[in-house]
Short mmCIF file of C-alpha atoms in Angstrom, two decimals:
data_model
loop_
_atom_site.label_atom_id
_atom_site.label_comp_id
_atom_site.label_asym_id
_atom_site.label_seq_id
_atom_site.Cartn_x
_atom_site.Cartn_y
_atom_site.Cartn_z
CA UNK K 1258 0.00 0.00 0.00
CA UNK K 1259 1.58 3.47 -1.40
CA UNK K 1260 0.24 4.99 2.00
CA UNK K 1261 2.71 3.46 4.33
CA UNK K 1262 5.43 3.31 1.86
CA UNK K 1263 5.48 6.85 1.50
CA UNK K 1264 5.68 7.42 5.51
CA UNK K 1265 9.38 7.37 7.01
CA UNK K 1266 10.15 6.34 10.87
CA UNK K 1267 13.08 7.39 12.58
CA UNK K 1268 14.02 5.40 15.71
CA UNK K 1269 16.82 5.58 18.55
CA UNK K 1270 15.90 2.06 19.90
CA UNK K 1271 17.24 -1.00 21.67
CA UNK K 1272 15.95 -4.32 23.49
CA UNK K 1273 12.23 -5.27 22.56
CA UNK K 1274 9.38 -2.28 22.95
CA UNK K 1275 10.54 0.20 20.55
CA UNK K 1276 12.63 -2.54 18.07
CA UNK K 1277 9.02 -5.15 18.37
CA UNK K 1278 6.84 -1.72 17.28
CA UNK K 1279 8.93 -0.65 14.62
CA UNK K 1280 9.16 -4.17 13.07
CA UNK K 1281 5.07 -4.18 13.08
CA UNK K 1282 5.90 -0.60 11.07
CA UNK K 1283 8.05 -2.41 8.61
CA UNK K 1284 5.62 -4.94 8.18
CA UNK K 1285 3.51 -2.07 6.72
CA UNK K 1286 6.26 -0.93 4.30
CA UNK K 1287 7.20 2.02 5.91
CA UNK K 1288 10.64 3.08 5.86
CA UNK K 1289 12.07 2.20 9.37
CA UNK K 1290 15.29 3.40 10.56
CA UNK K 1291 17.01 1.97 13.77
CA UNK K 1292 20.09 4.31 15.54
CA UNK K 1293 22.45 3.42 17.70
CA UNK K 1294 24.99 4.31 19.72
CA UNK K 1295 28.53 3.83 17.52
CA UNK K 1296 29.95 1.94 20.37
CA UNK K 1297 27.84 0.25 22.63
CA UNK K 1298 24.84 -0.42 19.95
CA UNK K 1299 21.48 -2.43 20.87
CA UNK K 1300 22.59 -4.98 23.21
CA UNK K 1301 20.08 -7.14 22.05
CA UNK K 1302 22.69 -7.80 19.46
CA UNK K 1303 24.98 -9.48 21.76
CA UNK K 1304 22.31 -11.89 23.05
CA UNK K 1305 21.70 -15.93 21.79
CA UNK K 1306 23.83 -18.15 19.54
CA UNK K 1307 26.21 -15.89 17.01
CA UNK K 1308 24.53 -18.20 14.32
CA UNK K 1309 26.57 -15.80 11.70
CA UNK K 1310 29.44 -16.07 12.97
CA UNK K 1311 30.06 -12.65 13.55
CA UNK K 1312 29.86 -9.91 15.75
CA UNK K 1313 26.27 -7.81 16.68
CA UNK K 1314 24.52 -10.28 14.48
CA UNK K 1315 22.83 -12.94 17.05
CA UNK K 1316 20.48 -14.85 16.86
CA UNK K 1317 17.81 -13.04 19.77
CA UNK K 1318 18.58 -9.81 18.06
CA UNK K 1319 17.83 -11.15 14.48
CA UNK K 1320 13.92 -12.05 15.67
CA UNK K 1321 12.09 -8.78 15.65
CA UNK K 1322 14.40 -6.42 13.35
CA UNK K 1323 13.53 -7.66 9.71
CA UNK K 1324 12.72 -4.88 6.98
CA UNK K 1325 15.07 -1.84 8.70
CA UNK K 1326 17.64 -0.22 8.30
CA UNK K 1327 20.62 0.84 10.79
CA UNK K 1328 22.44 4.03 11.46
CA UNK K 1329 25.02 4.43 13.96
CA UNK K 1330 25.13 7.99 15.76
CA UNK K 1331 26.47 9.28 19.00
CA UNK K 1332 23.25 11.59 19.91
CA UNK K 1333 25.34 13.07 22.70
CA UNK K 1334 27.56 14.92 21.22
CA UNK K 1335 26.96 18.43 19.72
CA UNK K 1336 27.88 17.30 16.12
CA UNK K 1337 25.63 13.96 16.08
CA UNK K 1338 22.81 16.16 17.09
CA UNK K 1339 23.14 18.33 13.82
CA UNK K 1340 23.37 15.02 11.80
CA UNK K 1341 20.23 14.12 13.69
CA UNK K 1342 18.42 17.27 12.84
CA UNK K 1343 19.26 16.97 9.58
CA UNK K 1344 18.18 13.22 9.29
CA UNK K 1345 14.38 14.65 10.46
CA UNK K 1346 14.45 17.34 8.15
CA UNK K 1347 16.08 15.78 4.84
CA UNK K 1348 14.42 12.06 5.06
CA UNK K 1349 11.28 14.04 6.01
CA UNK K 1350 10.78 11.97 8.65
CA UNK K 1351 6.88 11.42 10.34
CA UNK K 1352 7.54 9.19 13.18
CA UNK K 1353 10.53 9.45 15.78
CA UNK K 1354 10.44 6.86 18.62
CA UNK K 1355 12.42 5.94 21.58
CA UNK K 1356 12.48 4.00 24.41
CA UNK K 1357 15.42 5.92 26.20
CA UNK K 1358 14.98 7.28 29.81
CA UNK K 1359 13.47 10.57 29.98
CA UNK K 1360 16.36 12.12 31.20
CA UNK K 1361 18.21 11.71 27.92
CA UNK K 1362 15.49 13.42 26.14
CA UNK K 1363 17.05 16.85 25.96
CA UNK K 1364 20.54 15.53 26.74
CA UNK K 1365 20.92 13.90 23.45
CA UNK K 1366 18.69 16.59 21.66
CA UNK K 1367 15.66 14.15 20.81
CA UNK K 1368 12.85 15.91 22.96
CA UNK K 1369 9.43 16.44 21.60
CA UNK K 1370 10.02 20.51 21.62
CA UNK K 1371 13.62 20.29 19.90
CA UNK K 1372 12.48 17.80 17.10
CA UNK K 1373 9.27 19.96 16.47
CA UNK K 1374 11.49 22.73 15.67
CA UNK K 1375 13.07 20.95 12.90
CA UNK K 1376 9.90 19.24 11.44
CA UNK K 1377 6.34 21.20 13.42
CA UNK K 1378 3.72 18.09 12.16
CA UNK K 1379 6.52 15.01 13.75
CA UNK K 1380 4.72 12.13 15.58
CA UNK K 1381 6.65 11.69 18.77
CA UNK K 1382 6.76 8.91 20.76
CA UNK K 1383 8.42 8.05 23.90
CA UNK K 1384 8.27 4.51 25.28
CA UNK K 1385 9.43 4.57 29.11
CA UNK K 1386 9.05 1.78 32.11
CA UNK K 1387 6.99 4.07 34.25
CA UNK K 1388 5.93 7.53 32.55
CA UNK K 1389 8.14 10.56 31.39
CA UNK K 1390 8.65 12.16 34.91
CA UNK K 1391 9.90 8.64 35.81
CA UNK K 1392 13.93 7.15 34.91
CA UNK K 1393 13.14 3.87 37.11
CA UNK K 1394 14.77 1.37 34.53
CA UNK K 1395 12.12 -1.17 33.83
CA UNK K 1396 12.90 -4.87 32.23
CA UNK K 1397 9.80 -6.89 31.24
CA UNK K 1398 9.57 -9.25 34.52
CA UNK K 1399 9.87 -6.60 36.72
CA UNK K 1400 6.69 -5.01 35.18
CA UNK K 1401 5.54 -8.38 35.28
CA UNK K 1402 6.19 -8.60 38.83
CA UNK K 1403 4.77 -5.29 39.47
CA UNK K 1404 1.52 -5.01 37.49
CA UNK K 1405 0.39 -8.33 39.00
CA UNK K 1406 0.48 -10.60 36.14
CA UNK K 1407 2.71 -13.03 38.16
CA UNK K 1408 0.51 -12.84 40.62
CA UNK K 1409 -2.44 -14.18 38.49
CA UNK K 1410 0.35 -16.75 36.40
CA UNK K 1411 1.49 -20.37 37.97
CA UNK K 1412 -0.54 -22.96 40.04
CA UNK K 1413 -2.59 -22.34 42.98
CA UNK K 1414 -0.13 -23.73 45.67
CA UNK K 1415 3.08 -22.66 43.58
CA UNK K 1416 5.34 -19.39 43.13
CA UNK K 1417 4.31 -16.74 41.10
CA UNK K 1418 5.93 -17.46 37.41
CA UNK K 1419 6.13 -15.19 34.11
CA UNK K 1420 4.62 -15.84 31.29
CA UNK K 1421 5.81 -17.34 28.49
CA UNK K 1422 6.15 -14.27 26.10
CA UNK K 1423 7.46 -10.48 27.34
CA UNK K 1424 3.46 -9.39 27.18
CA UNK K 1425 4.53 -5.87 28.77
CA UNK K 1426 7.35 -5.30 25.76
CA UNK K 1427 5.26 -6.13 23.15
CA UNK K 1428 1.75 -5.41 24.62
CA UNK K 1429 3.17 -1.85 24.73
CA UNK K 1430 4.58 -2.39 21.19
CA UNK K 1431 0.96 -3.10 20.40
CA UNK K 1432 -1.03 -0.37 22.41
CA UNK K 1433 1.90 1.90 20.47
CA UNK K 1434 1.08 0.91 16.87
CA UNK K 1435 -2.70 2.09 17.80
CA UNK K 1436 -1.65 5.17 19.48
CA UNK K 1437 0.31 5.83 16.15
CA UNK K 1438 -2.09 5.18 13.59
CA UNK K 1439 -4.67 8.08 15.49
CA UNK K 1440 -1.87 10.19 15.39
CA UNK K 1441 -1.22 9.63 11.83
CA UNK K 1442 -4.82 9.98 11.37
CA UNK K 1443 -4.92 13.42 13.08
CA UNK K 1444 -2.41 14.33 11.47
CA UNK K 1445 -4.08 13.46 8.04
CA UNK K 1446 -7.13 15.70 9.24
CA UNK K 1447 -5.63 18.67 10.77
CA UNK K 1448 -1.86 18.55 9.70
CA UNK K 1449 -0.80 18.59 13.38
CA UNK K 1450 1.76 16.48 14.80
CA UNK K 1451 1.78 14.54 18.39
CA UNK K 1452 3.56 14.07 21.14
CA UNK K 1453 2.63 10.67 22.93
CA UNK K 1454 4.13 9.09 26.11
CA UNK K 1455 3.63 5.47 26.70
CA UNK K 1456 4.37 3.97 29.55
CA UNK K 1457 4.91 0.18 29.72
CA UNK K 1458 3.90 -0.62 33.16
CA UNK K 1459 0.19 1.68 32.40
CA UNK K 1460 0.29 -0.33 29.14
CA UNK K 1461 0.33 -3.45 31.16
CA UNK K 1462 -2.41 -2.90 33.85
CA UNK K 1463 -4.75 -1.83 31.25
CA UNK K 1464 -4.48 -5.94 30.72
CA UNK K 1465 -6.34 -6.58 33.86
CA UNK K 1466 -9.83 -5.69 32.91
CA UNK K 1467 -11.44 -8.53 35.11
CA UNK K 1468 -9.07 -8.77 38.21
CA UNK K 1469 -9.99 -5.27 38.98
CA UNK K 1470 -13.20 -4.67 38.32
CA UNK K 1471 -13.66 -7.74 40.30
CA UNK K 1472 -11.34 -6.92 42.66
CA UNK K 1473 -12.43 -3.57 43.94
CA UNK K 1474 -15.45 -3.15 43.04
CA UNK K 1475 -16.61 -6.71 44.77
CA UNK K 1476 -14.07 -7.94 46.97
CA UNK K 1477 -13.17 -10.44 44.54
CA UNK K 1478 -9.75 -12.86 46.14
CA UNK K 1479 -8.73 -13.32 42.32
CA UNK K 1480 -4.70 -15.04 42.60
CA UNK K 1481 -3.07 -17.73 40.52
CA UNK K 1482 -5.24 -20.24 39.17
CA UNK K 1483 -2.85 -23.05 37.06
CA UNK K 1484 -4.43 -24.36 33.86
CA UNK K 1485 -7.85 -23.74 35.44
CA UNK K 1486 -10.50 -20.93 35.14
CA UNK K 1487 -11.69 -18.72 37.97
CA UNK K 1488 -15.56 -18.60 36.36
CA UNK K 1489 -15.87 -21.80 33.93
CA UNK K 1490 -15.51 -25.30 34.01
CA UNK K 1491 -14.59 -27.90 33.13
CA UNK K 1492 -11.39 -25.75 31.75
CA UNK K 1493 -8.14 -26.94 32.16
CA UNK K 1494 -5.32 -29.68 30.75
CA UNK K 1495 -5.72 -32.88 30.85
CA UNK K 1496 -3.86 -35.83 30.06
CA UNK K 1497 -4.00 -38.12 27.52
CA UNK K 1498 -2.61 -41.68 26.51
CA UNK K 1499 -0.33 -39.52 24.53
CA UNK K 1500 0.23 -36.19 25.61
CA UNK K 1501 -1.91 -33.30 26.69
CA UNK K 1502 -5.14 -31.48 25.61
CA UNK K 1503 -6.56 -28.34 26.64
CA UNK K 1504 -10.65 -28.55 26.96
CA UNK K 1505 -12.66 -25.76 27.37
CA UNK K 1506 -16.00 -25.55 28.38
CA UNK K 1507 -17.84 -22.43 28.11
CA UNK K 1508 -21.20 -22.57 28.58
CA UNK K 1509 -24.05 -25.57 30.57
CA UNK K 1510 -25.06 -26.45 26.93
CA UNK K 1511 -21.87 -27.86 25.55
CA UNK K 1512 -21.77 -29.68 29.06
CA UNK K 1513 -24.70 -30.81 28.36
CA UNK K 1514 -23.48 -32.21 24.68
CA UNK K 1515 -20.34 -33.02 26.77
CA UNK K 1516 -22.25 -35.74 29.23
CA UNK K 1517 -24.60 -37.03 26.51
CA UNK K 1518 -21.54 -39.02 24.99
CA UNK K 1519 -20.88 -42.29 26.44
CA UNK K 1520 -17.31 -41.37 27.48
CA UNK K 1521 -18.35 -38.78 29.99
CA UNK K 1522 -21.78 -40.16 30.41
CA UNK K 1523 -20.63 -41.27 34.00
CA UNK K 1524 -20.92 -37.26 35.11
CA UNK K 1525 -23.63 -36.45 34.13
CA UNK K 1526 -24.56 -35.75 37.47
CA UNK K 1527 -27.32 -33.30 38.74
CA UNK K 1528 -25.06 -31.27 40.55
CA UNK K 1529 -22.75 -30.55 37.75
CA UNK K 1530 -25.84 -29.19 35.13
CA UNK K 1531 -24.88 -25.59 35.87
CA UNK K 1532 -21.72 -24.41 36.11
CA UNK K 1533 -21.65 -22.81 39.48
CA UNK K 1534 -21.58 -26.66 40.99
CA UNK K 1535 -18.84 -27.24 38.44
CA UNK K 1536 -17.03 -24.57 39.88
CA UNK K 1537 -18.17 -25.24 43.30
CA UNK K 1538 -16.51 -29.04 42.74
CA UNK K 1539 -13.78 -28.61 40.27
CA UNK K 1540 -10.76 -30.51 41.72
CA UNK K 1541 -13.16 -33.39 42.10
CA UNK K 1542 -14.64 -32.74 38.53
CA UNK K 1543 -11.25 -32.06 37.19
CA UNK K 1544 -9.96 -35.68 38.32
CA UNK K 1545 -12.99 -37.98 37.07
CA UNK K 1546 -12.43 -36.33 33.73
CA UNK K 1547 -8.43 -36.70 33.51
CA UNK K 1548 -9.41 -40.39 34.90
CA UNK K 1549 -11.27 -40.90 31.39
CA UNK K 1550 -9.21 -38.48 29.03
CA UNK K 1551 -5.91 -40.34 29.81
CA UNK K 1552 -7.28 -44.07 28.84
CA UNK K 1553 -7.65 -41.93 25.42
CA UNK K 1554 -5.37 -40.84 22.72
CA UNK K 1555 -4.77 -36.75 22.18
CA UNK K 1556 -6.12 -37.17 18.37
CA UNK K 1557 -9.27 -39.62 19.94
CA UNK K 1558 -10.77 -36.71 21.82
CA UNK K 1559 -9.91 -33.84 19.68
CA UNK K 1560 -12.07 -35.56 17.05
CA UNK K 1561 -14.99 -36.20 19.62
CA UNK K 1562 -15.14 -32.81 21.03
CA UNK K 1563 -14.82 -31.03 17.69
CA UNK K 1564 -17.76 -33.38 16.36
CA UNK K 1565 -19.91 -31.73 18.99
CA UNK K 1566 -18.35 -28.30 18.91
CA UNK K 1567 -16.47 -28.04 22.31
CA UNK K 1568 -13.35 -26.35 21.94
CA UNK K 1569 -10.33 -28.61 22.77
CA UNK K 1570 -6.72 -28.56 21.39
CA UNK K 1571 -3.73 -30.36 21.95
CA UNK K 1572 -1.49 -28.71 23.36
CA UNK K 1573 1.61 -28.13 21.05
CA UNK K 1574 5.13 -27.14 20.57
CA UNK K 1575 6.75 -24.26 18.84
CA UNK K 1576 7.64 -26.39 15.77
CA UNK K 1577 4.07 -28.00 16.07
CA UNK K 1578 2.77 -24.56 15.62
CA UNK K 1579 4.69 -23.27 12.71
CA UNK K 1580 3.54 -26.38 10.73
CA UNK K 1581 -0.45 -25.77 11.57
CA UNK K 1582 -1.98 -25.09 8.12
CA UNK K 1583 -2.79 -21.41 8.99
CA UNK K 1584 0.08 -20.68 10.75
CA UNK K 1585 2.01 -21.82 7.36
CA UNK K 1586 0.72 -20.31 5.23
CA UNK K 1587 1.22 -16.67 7.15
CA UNK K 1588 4.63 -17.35 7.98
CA UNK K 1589 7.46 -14.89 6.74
CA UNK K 1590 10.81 -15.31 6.46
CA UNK K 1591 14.17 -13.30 5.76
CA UNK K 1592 17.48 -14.34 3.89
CA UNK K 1593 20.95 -13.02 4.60
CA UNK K 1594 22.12 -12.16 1.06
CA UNK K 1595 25.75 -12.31 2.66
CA UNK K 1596 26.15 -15.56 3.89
CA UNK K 1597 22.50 -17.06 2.51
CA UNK K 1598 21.53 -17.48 6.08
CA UNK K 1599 17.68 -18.09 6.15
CA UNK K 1600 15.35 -17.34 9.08
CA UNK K 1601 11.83 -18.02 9.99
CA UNK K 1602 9.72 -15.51 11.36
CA UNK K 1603 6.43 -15.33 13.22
CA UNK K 1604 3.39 -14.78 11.60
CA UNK K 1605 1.96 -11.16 11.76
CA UNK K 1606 -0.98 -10.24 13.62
CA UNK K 1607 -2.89 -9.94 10.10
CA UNK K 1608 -1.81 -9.98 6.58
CA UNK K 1609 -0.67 -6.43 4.92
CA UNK K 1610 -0.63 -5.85 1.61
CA UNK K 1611 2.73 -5.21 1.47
CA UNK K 1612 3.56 -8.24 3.15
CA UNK K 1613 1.51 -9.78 0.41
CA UNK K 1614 3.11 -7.43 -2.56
CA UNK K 1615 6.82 -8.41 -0.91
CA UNK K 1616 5.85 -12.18 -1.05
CA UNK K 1617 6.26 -12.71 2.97
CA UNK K 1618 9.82 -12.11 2.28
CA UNK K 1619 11.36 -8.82 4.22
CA UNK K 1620 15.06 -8.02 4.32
CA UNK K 1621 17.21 -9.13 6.54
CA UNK K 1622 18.34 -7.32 9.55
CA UNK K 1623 20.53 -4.84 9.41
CA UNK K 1624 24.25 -5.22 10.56
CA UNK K 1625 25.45 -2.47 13.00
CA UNK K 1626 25.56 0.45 10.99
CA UNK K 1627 24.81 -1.36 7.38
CA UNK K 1628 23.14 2.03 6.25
CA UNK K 1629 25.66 4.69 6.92
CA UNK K 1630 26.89 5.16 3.76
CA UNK K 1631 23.61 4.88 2.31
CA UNK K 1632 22.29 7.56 4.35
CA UNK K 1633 24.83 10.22 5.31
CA UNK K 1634 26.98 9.64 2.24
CA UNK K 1635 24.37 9.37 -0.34
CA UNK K 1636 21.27 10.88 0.95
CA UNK K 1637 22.54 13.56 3.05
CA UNK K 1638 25.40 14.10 1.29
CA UNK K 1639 28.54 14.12 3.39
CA UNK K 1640 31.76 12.90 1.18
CA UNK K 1641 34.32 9.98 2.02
CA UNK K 1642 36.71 12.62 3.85
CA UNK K 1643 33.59 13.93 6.02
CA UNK K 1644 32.40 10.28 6.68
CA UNK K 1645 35.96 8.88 7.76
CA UNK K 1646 36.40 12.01 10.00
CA UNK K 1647 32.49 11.40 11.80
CA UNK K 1648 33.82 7.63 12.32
CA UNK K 1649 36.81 8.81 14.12
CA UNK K 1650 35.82 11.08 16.50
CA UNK K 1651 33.08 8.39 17.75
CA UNK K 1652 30.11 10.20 16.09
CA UNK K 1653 28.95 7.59 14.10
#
């Protein structure tokens, strides 16, 4: 879509919020640019196997950063910031993000009021842990920790855990993209640019609709649950003569279809018709039905439960996933035109058209600084002389 093609991002960004949103940018076709520090760069870079076999290229790093580019620029010094001023105002730049501290805002010239200057209708936004009059450093279990989502994550006797996937990086990522898009709308309708703060750990609460509307409003005790469900049941994991399956019952209806089969027929009990004496027995429930499901096979019950419309799944692994027929066929993928190196990459959210114009295929990632000469030599002009000087005095 010529829209987002046309629509350039600009991005001093590191570890997962900022580099997670930008990637869902590039996914758009927009024209993302990463910068980083010329010495100490993302440290994501550093992290995983060095499956290139060279430096800032590993393999955590090359997840989330498909379809960029990368500049390297030393945004506190005096010179860097006149390179960065004149990156906004030659690339025409619409979108600036970073998920520095606020602190650095002004200190390495990137805050809302100095970037206005240079381009008045910019879309600022600042990702931060905790809010703009906050520099508490904030890494994605400790917002975890703090917003209460290990508090509702393990089993009911255990430890609080995390979950699986950094939900407060990339939730924010998410919440980010739609704070960007009204912008860009706005801007589309009144030609006005926008300053937005986001901050992760407000990001995350706004995740716990029910445990505080329950909570507060009704004295709810709402903790850590395991595999099972505070208001339904029978929901939980169960086992099986080979494996695991999730089953999920939603409503006293599919119960109902549940009991009438002659596998369960042995609870169809009066006490379980409605779900609050489900709920009102479910470690007792939850054993007579894992006493049936595991004299079955995984592939046995899916078929019975999807014949009367219960939702039930087995419960797979990562490479179990990717091979699902509409995960597949979403997938997209990147290839290292230097060493042929291909990788795998998740699915998007939903399918863009220029995901579909580009084939699923986006670039690779960019190595540390892979656009420098691109950029300052060929777009903003600085010669060989200029360039070589920049690189040593540490500005880029």
């Amino acid at each position: 879509m010529e829209l987002f093609k046309n629509l350039t991002v600009l991005s001093l960004e590191q570890a997962t919020v900022a580099p997670y949103l930008t990637y869902r940018l590039a996914q758009d076709g927009m024209n993302v640019i990463r910068l980083e520090h010329p010495v100490y760069g993302d440290p994501n870079r550093f992290i995983g196997e060095n499956v290139l076999d060279e430096k800032r290229m590993n393999s955590y790093f090359l997840c989330i950063n498909s379809g960029k580019k990368a500049l390297s620029l030393n945004m506190a010094d005096p010179q860097g910031q006149e390179i960065f001023k004149k990156l906004i105002k030659e690339l025409d730049v619409d979108i600036f993000i970073t998920n520095q501290l606020p602190k650095n805002y002004e200190k390495l010239g990137m805050a809302y009021e100095i970037i206005k200057e240079v381009k008045p209708d910019i879309i600022w936004l600042g990702l931060t842990g905790f809010g703009p009059d906050s520099n508490e450093g904030a890494y994605d279990p400790i917002l975890q920790a703090r917003s209460g989502l290990m508090e509702l994550t393990g089993e009911a006797d255990g430890e609080p855990q995390v979950l699986g996937i950094p939900l407060p990086d990339m939730g924010t990522s998410e919440h980010g993209y739609g704070l960007l898009m009204k912008a860009l709308f706005k801007r589309a309708v009144t030609g006005e640019g926008t300053r937005i703060d986001l901050s992760m750990f407000e990001s995350t609460v706004s995740w716990l609709t029910v445990p505080i509307a329950l909570s507060k409003s009704f004295g709810a005790n709402i903790s850590r649950r395991g595999n099972t469900h505070e208001f339904f049941s029978p929901v939980s994991v169960y086992k099986t003569s080979n494996g695991f399956v999730y089953l999920a019952v939603g409503n006293d209806r599919q119960w109902e279809s549940v009991v009438s089969q002659d596998m369960f027929k042995s609870l169809a009990k009066e006490e379980y018709k409605k779900n609050k004496g489900r709920i009102t027995d479910v470690v007792n429930l939850n054993k007579a039905i894992n006493a049936i499901t595991e004299k079955h096979t995984s592939e046995e019950l899916i078929e019975l439960f999807n014949s009367i419309t219960v939702p039930i799944s087995k419960i797979k692994n990562v490479n179990e996933v990717v091979e699902d027929p509409l995960v597949a066929r979403r997938i997209l993928t990147c290839k290292d035109p230097k060493t042929g190196t291909k990788v795998t990459l998740a699915p998007p959210p939903n399918m863009t058209p220029f995901l579909e114009e580009c084939d699923q295929k986006l670039s690779f990632p960019p190595r540390f600084g892979e656009q420098n000469q691109e950029i300052y030599g060929n777009l903003l002009g600085y010669d060989e002389a200029t360039l070589s000087e920049f690189k040593e005095k540490g500005i880029i």
